[in-house]
C-alpha positions as a Python dict, from the first residue, in 0.01 Angstrom:
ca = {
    (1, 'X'): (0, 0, 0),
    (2, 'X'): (-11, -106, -389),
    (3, 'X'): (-345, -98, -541),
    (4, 'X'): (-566, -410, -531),
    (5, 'X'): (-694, -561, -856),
    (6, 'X'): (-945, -816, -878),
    (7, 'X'): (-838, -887, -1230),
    (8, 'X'): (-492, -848, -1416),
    (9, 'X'): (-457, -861, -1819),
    (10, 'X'): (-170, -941, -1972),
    (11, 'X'): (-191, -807, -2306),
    (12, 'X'): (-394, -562, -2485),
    (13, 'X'): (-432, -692, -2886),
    (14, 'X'): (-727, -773, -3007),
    (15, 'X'): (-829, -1029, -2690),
    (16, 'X'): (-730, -872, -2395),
    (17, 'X'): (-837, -540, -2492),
    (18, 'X'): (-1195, -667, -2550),
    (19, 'X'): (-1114, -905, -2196),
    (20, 'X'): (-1045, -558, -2008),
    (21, 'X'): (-1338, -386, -2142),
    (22, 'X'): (-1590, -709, -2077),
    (23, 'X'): (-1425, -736, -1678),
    (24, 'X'): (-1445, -349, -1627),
    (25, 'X'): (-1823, -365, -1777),
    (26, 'X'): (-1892, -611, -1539),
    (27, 'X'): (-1783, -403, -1238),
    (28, 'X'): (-1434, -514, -1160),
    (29, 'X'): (-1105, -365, -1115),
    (30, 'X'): (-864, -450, -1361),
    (31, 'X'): (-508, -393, -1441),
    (32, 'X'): (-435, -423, -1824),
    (33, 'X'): (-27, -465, -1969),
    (34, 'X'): (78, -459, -2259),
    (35, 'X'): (474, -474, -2346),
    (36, 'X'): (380, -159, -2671),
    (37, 'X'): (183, 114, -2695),
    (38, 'X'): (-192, 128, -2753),
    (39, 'X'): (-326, -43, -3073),
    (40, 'X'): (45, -112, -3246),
    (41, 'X'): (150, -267, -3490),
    (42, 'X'): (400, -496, -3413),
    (43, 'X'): (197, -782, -3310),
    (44, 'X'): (-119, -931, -3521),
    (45, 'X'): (-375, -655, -3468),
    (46, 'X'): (-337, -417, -3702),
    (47, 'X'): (-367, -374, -4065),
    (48, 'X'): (-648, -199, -4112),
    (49, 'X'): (-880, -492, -4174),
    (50, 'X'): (-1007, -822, -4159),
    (51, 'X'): (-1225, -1037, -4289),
    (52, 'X'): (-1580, -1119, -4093),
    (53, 'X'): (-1741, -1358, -4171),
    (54, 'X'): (-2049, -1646, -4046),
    (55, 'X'): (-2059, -1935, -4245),
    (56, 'X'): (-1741, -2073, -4145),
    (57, 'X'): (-1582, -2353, -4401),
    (58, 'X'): (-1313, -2420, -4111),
    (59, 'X'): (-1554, -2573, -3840),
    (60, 'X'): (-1915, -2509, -3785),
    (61, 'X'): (-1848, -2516, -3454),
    (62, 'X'): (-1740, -2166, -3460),
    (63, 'X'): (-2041, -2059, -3607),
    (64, 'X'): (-2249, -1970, -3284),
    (65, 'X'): (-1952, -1777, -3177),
    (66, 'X'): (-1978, -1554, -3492),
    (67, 'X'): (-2339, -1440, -3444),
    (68, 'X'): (-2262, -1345, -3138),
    (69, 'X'): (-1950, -1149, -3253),
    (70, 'X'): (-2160, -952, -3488),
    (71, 'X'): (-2387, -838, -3204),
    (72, 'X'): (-2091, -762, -3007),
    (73, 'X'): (-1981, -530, -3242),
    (74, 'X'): (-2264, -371, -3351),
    (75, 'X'): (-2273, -255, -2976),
    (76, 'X'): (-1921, -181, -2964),
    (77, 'X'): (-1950, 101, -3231),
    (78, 'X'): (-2283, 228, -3067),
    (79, 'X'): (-2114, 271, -2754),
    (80, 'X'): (-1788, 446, -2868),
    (81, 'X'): (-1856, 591, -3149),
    (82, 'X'): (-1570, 411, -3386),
    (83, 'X'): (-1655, 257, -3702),
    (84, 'X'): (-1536, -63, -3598),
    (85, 'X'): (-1753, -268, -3842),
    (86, 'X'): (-1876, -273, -4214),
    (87, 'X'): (-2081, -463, -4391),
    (88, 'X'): (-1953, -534, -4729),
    (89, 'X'): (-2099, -909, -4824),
    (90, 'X'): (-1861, -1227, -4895),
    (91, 'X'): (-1758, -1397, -5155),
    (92, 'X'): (-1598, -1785, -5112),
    (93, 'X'): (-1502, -1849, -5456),
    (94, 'X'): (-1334, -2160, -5587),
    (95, 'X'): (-1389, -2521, -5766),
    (96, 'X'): (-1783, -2652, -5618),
    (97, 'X'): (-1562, -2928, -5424),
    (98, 'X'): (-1311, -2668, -5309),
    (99, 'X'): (-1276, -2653, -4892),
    (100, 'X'): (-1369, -2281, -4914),
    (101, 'X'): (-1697, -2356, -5132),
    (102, 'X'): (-1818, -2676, -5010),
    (103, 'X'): (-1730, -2594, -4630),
    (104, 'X'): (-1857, -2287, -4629),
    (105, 'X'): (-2217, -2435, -4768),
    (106, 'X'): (-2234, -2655, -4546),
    (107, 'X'): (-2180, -2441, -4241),
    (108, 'X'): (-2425, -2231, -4407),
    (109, 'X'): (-2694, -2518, -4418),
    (110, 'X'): (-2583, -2671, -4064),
    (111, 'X'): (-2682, -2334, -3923),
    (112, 'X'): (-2994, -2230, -4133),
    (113, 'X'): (-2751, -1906, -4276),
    (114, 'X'): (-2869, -1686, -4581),
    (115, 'X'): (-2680, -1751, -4870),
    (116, 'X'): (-2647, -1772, -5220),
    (117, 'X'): (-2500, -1954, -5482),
    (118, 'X'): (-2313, -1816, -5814),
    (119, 'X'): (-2177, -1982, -6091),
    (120, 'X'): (-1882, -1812, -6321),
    (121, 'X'): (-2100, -1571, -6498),
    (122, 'X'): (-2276, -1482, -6201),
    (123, 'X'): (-2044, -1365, -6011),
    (124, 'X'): (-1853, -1195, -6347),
    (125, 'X'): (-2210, -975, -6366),
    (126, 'X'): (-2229, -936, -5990),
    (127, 'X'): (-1902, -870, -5918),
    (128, 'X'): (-1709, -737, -6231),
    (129, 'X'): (-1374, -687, -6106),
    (130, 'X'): (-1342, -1088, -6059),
    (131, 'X'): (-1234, -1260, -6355),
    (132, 'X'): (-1332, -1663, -6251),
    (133, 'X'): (-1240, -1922, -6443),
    (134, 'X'): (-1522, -2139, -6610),
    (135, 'X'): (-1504, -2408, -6372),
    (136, 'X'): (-1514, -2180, -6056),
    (137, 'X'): (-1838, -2113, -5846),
    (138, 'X'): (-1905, -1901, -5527),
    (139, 'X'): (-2097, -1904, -5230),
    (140, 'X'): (-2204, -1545, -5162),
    (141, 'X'): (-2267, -1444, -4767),
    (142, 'X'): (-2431, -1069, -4729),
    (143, 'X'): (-2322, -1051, -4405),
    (144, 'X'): (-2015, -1077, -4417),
    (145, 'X'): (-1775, -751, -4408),
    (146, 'X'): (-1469, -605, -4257),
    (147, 'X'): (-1360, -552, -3885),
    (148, 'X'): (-1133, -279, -3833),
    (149, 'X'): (-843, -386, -3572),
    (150, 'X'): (-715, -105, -3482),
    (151, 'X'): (-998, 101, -3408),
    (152, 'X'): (-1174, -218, -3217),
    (153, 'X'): (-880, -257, -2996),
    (154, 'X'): (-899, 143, -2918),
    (155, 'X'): (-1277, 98, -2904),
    (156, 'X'): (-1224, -154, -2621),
    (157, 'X'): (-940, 25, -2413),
    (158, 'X'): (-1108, 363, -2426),
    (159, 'X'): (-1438, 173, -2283),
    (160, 'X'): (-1226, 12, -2022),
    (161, 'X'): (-1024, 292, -1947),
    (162, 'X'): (-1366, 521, -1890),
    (163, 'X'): (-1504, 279, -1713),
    (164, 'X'): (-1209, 257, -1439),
    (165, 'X'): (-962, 26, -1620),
    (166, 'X'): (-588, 116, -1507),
    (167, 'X'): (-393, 19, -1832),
    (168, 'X'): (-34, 33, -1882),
    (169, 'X'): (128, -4, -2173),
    (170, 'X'): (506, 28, -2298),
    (171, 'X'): (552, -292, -1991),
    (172, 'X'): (687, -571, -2041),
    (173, 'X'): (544, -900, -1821),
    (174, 'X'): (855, -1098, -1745),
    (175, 'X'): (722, -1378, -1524),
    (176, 'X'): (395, -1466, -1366),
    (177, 'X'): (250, -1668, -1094),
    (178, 'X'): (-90, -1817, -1033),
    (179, 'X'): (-67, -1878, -640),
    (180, 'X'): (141, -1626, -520),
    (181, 'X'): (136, -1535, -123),
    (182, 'X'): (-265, -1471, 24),
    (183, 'X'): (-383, -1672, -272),
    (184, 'X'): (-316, -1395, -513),
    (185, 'X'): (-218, -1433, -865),
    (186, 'X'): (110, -1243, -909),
    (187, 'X'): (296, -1069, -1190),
    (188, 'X'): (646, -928, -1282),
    (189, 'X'): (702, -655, -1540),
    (190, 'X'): (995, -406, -1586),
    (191, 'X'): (903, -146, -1375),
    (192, 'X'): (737, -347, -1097),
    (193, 'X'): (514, -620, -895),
    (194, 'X'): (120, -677, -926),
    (195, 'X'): (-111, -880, -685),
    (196, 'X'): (-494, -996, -821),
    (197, 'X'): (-741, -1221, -786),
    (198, 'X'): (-739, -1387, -1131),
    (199, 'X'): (-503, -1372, -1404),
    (200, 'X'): (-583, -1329, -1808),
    (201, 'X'): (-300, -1393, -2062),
    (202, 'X'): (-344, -1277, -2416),
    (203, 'X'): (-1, -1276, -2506),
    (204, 'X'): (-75, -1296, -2923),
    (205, 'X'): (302, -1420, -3112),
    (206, 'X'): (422, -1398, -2735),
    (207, 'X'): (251, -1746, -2595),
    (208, 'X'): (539, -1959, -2635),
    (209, 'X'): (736, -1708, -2433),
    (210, 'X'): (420, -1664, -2109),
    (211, 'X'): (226, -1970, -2148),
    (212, 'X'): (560, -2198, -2182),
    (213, 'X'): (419, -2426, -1962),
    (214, 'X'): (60, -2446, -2110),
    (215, 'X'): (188, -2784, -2311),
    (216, 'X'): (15, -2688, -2641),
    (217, 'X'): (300, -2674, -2940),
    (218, 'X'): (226, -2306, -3092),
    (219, 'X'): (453, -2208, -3421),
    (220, 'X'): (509, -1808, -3467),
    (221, 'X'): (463, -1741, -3878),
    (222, 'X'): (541, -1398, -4063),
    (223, 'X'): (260, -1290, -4299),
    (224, 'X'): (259, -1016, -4535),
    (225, 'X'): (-29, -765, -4652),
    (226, 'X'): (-17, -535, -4932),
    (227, 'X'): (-197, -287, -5081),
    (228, 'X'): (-249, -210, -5447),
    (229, 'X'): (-408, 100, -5627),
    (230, 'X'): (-592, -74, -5908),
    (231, 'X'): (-561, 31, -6247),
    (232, 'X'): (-810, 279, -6341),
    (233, 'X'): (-878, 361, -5982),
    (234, 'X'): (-1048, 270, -5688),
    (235, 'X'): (-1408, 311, -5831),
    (236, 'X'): (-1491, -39, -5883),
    (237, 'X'): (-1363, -147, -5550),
    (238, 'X'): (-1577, 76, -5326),
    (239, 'X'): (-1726, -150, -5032),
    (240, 'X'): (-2051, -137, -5211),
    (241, 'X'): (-1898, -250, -5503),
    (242, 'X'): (-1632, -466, -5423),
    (243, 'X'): (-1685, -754, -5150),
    (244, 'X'): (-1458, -937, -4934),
    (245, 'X'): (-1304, -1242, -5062),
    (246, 'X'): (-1137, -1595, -5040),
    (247, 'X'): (-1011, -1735, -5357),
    (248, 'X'): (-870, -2061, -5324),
    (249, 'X'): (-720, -2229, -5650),
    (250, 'X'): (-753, -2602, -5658),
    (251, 'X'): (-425, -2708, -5554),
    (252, 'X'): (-568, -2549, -5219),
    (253, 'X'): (-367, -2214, -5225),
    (254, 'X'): (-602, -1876, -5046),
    (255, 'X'): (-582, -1551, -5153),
    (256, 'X'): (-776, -1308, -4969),
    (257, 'X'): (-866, -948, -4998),
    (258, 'X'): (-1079, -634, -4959),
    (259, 'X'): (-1272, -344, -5065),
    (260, 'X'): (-1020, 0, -5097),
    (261, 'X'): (-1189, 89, -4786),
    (262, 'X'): (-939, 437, -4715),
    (263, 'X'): (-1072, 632, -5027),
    (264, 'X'): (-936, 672, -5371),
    (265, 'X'): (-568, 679, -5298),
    (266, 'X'): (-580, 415, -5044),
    (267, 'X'): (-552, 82, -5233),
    (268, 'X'): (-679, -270, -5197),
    (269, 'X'): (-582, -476, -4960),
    (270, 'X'): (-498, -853, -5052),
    (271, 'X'): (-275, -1124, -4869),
    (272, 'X'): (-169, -1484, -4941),
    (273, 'X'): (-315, -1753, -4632),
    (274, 'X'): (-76, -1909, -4445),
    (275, 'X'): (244, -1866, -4688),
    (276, 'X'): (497, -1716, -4420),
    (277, 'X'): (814, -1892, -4254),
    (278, 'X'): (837, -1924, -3898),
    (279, 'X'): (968, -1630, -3726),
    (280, 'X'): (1077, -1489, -3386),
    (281, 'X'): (842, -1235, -3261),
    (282, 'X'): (1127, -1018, -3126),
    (283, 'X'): (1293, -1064, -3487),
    (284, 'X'): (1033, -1050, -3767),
    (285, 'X'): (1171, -945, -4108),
    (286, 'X'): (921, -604, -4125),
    (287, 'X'): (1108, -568, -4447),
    (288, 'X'): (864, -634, -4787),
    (289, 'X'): (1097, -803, -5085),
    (290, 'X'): (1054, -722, -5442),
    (291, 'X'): (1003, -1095, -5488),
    (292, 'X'): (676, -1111, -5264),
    (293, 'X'): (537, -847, -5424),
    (294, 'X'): (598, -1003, -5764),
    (295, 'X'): (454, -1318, -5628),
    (296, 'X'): (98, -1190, -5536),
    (297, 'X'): (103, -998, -5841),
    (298, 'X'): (141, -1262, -6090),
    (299, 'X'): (-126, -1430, -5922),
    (300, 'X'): (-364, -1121, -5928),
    (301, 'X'): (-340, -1058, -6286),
    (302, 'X'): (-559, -1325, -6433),
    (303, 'X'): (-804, -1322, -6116),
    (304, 'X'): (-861, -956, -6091),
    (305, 'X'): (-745, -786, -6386),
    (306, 'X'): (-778, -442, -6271),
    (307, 'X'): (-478, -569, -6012),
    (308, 'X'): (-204, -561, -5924),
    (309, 'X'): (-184, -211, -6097),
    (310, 'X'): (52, 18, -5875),
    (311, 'X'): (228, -127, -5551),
    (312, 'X'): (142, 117, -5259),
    (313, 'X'): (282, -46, -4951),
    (314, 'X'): (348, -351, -4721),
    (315, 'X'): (302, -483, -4414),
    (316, 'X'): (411, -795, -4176),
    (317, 'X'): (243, -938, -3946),
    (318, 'X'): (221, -1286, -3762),
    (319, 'X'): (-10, -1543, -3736),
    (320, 'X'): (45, -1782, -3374),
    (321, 'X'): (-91, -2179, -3523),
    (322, 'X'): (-150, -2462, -3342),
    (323, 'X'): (-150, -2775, -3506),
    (324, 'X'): (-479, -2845, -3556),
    (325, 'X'): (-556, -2427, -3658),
    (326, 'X'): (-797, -2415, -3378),
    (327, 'X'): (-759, -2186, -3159),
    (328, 'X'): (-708, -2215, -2731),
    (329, 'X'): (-920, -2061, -2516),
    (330, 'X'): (-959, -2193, -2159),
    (331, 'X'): (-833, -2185, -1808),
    (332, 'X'): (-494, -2310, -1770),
    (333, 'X'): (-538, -2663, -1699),
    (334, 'X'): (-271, -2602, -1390),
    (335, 'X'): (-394, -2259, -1276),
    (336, 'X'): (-754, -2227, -1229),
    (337, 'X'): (-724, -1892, -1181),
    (338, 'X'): (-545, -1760, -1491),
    (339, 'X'): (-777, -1741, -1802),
    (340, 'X'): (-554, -1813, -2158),
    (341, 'X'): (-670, -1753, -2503),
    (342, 'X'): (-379, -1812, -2760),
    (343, 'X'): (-305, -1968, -3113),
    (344, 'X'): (-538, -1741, -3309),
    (345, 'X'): (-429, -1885, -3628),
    (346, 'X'): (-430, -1645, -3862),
    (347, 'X'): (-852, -1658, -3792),
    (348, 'X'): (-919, -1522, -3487),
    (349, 'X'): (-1010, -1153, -3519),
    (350, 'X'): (-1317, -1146, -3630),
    (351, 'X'): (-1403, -1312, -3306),
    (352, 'X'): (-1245, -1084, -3079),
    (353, 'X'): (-1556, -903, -2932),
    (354, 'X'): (-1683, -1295, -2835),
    (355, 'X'): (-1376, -1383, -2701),
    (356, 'X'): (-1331, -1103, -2448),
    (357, 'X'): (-1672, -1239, -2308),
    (358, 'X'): (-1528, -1557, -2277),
    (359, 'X'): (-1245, -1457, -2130),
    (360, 'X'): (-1442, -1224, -1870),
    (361, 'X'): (-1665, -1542, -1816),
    (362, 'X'): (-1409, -1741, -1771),
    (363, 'X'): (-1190, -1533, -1547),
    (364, 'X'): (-1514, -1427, -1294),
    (365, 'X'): (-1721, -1733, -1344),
    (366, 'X'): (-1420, -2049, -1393),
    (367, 'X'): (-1686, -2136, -1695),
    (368, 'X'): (-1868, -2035, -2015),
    (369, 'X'): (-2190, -2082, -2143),
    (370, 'X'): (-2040, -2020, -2498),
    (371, 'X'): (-1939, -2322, -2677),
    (372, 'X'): (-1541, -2375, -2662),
    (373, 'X'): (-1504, -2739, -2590),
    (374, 'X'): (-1267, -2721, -2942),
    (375, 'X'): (-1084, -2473, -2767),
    (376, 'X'): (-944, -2721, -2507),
    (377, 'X'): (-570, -2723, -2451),
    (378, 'X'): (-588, -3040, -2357),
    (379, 'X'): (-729, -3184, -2678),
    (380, 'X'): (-568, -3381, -2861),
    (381, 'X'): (-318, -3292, -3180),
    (382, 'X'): (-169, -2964, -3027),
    (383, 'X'): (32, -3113, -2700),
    (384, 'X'): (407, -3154, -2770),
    (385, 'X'): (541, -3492, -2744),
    (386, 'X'): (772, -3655, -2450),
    (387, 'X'): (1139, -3476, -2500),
    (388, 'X'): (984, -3209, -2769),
    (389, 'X'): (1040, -2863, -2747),
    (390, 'X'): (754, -2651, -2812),
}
């Protein structure tokens, strides 16, 4: 007789690691799957870091869901002992009428947030490894810092795991079914057949493969992240130093980047936003080119003049977008029993500790008392068009 599950999770990134974790706290027995091993990097959760922040320039819809977050993860490193979580502060810096300035502030004054605001030579006294141009201001966030992927999503399965969680990993889903026979959702992987209650698909770059017929139009992007040892060193970009960051240059171009949080030889991390060609999951180019690197360089040097200094290494990732950037998180609209959260973005990590919640909500309840009415699959903008392919 195969084992029963009240809960199966397909995929265990950043969501449905956090999903197993939130079902198995809550009592239930879950199966989690995930096609690699634990906390990879071959999907979009890895990297090392990524930016959290609470006043949220994209919609302050979100903003709810961040405080939350924060308390989420606060308790996540209390209760496994990772460092999952830093507080380093924020900068937003760009034009006063930029989307990264002026959304931020107003998120920030929607929501009550603390904040600050710094004109050039502020932030050149603050902050001296920034080099702004006259014209540029910043909003400055204290609570802002870095999540750490990987050691969240090991944080979450080693939770799960101790608290009865049967996870597999290295198997790959190749169908599922929502009303299989008895009622039971039902899923096929390469080694064999599972039976539950309730279905939750995380599937990260993989949604247009398991959530084909979830009718939202998803487009798979490669990203790249590199890392930089500054010249002179690493002392001036300490976390206490050295802040997160979004720079975004008036013609609307993002650069973003981070403290050299891995000691003096580890670099600082900085990335373009949403620069990458589309890209088949089971194909990304892992490959960095001299030509990126020279890219992000040349735009380093007059921002942050102790960068570019000495190229360290690369790494690719992808970001999953849906048209309008938001992300979807929901039951399937044809299933009520499977649970979906896809089309991160390239912005969805530092909610992952919310998210599971959802997810677990969403998955025992069929609701949420979270706010994720922009999270609808059904909204309109991101549902393909009569005789499209998604």
């Amino acid at each position: 007789m195969p084992p029963a599950y009240d809960v199966i999770v397909v995929g265990l990134g950043g969501m449905g690691s956090a999903a197993a974790y939130h079902l198995t706290a809550r009592g239930l027995r879950v199966l989690g799957l995930e096609r690699f091993g634990p906390a990879h990097d071959l999907g979009s959760s890895h990297g090392g870091s990524r930016i959290y922040r609470q006043a949220y320039f994209e919609d302050p819809a979100y903003v709810p869901l961040l405080l939350r977050a924060h308390e989420l993860w606060e308790r996540l490193g209390a209760d496994s002992g990772r460092e999952v979580f830093t507080e380093t502060g924020g900068l937003l810096i760009g034009r006063e009428d930029s989307l990264a300035v002026a959304g931020t502030l107003r998120s920030a004054r929607q929501w009550g947030l603390d904040h600050e605001m710094l004109d050039a030579a502020d932030i050149r006294r603050r902050f001296p490894t920034f080099a702004p141009a006259p014209e540029d201001v910043a909003f400055h966030e204290r609570r802002a810092g870095v999540a750490r992927p990987e050691a969240t999503v090991r944080a979450h399965l080693d939770l799960a795991r101790a608290q009865g969680a049967e996870l597999h990993f290295e198997e790959r889903v190749r169908t599922w079914e929502a009303d299989g026979p008895g009622g039971k959702a039902r899923v096929v992987t390469e080694r064999g057949t599972y039976t539950a209650d309730r279905l939750v698909i995380a599937p990260g770059a993989w949604a247009p493969e398991l959530l084909s017929d979830l009718g939202v139009s998803v487009t798979v992007e490669r990203q790249v992240m590199y890392w930089f040892q500054p010249d002179g060193g690493t002392g001036p970009f300490t976390p206490d130093r050295h802040p997160v960051y979004i720079w975004e240059d008036p013609d609307g171009a993002q650069i973003y980047g981070f403290p050299a949080l891995d000691g003096p030889h580890g670099g600082a991390k900085v990335a373009f936003f949403r620069t990458g060609g589309a890209t088949d999951p089971d194909a990304l180019d892992r490959r960095i080119h001299p030509e990126e690197i020279e890219t992000i360089a040349a735009y380093l040097r007059p921002r942050i003049p102790a960068l570019p200094g000495r190229f360290l290494k690369g790494a690719a990732c992808m970001y999953t977008s849906t048209p309008d950037e938001n992300f979807v998180v929901a039951r399937h609209p044809e299933h009520p029993r499977v649970a979906v959260a896809c089309g991160f973005s390239g912005h969805g990590f530092k909610f992952v500790p919310v998210i599971g919640e959802i997810l677990a909500d969403l998955a025992v309840e069929g609701s949420t008392q979270h706010p994720i009415s922009l999270f609808d699959p059904r909204r309109a903008g991101v549902r393909p068009l009569p005789g499209t392919t998604r």
